[in-house]
PDB file of C-alpha atoms in Angstrom:
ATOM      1  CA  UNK A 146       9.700-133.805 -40.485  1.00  0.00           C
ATOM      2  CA  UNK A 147      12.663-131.514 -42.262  1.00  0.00           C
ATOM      3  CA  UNK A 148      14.943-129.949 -39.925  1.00  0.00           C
ATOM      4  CA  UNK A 149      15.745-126.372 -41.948  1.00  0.00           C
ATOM      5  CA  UNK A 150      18.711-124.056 -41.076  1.00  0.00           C
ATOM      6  CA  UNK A 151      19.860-120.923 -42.627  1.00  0.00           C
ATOM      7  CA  UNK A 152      21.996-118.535 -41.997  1.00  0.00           C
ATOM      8  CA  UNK A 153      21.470-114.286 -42.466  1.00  0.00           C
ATOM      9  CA  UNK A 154      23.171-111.342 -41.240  1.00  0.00           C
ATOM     10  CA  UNK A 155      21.728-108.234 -39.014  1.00  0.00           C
ATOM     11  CA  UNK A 156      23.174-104.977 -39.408  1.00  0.00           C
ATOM     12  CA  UNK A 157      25.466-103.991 -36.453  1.00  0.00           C
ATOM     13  CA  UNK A 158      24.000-100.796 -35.817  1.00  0.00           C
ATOM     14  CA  UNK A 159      20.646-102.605 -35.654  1.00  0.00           C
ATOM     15  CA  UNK A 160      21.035-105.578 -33.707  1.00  0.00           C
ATOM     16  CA  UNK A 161      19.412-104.790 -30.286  1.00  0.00           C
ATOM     17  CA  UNK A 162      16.308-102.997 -32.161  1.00  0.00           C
ATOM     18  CA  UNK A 163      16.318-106.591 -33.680  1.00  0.00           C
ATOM     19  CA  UNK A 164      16.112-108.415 -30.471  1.00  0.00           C
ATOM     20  CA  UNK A 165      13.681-105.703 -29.466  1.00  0.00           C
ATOM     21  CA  UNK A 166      11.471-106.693 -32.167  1.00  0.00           C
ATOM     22  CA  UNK A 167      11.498-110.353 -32.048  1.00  0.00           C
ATOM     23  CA  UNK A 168      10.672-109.880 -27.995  1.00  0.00           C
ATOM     24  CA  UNK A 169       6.811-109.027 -29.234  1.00  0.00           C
ATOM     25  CA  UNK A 170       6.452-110.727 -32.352  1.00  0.00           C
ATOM     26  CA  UNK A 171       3.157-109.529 -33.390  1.00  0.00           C
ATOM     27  CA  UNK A 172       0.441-112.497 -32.345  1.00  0.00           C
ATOM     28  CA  UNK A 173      -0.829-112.594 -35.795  1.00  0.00           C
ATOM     29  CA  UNK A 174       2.449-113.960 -36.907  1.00  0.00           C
ATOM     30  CA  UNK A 175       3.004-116.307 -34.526  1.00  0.00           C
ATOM     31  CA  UNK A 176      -0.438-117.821 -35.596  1.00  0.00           C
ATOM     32  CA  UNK A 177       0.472-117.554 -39.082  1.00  0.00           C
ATOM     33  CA  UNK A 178       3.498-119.256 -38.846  1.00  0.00           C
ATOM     34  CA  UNK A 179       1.987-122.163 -36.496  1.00  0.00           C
ATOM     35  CA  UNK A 180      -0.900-122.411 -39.637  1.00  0.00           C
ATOM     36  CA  UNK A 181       1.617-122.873 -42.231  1.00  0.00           C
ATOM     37  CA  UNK A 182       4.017-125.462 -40.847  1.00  0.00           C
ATOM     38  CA  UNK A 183       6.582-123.671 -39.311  1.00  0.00           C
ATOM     39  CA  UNK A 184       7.295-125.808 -36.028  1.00  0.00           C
ATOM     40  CA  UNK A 185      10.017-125.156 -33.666  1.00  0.00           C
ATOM     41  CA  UNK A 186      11.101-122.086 -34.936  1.00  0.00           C
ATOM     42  CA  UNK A 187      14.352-120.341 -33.320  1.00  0.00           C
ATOM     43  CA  UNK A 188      16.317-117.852 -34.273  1.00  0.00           C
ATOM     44  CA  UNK A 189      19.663-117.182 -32.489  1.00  0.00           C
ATOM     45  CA  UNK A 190      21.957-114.102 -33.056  1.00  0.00           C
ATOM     46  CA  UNK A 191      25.368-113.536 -32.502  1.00  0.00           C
ATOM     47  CA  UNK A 192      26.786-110.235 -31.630  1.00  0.00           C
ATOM     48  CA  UNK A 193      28.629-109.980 -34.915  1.00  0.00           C
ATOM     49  CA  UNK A 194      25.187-109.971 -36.398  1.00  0.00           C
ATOM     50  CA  UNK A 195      25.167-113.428 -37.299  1.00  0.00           C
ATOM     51  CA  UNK A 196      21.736-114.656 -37.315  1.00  0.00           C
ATOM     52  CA  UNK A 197      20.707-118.680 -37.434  1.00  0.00           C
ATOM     53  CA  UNK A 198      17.563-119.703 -37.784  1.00  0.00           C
ATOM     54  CA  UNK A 199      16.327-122.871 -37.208  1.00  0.00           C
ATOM     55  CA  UNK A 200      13.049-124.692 -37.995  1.00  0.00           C
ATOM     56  CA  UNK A 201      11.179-128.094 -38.536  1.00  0.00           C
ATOM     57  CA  UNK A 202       8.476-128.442 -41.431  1.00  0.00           C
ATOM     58  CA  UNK A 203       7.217-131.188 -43.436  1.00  0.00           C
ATOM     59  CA  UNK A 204       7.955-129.550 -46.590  1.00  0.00           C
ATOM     60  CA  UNK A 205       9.671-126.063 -46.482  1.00  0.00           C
ATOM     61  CA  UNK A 206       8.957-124.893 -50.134  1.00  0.00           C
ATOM     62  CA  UNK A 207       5.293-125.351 -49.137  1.00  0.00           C
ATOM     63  CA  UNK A 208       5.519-123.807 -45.596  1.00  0.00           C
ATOM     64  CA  UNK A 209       7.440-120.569 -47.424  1.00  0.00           C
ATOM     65  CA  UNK A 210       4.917-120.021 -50.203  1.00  0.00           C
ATOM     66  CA  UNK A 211       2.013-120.138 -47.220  1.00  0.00           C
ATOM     67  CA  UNK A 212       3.668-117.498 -45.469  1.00  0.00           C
ATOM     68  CA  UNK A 213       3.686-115.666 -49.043  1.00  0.00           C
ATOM     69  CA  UNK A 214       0.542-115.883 -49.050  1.00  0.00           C
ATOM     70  CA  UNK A 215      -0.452-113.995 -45.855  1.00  0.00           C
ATOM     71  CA  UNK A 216      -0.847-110.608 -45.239  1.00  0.00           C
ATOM     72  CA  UNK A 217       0.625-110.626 -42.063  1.00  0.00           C
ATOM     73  CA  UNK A 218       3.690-111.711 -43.774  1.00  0.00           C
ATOM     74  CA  UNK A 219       4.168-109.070 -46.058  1.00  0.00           C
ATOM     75  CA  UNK A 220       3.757-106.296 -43.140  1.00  0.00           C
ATOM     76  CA  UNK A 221       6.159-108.237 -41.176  1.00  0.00           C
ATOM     77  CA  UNK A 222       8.924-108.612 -43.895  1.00  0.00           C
ATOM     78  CA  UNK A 223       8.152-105.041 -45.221  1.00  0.00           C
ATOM     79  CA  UNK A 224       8.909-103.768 -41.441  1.00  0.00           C
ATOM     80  CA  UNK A 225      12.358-106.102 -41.206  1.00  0.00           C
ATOM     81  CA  UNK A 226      14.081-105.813 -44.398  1.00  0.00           C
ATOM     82  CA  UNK A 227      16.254-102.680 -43.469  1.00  0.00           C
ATOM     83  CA  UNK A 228      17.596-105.175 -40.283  1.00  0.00           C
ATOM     84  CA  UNK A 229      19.388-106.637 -42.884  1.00  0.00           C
ATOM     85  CA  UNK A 230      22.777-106.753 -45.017  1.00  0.00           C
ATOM     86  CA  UNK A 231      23.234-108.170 -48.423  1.00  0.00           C
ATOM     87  CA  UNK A 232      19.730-108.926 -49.466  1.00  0.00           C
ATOM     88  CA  UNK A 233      20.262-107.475 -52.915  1.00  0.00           C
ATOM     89  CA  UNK A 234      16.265-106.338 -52.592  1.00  0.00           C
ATOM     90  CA  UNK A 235      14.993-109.637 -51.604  1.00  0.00           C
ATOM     91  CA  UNK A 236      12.899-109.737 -48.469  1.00  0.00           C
ATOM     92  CA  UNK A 237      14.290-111.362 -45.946  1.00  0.00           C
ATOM     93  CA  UNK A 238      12.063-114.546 -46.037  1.00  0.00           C
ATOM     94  CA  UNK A 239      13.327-115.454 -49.740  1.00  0.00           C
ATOM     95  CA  UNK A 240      16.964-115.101 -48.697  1.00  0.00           C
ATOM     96  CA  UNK A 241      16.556-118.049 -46.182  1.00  0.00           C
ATOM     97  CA  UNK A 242      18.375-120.865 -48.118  1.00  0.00           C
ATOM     98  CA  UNK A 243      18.611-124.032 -46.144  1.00  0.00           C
ATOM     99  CA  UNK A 244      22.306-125.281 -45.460  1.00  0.00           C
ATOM    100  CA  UNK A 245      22.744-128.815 -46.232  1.00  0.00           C
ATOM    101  CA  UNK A 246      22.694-130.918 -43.257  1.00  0.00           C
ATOM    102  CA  UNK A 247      25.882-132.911 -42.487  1.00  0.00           C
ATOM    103  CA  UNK A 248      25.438-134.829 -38.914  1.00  0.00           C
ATOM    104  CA  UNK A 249      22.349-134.935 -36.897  1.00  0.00           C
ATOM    105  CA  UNK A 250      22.227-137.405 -33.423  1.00  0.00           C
ATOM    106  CA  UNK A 251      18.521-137.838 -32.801  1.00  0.00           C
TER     107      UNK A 251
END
């Protein structure tokens, strides 16, 4: 199993409309993200805006382009890409590039 973390940034001005959100995510996204190999999924967000996310996949190329694939996806993304800065028009999913790991204790 990969361990995946990346790093984005929430708009100030949007932050608690953020946590709002991510209080109900929609049940058809939850499923869909449990379908495609998205396991242990957390996302944690600092006040500054600083969101981490965190996940564990056995391939994370694959898990992303199954997500792609779903409709559910594309309303979800479509509804959270103004939460974000510096996306340059990408959606939000496409900007999550995985840091390289440097110490992990298991």
């Amino acid at each position: 199993m990969r361990r995946v973390c990346f790093v984005l940034r929430v708009r100030k001005d949007r932050l608690e409309e953020y946590r709002e959100r991510h209080r109900e995510v929609w049940p058809e996204m939850r499923a869909a993200l449990s379908a495609a190999g998205w396991h242990r999924y957390s996302l944690f967000l600092r006040d500054d805006g600083l969101l981490v996310g965190y996940l564990e996949t056995d391939d994370f190329e694959q898990a992303r382009a199954a997500m792609d694939a779903t409709e559910v996806n594309a309303r979800w993304q479509a509804a959270m890409g103004d939460f974000f800065e510096e996306l340059d028009g990408v959606a939000p999913d496409a900007a999550m590039t995985p840091l390289p790991e440097v110490f992990h204790l298991p």
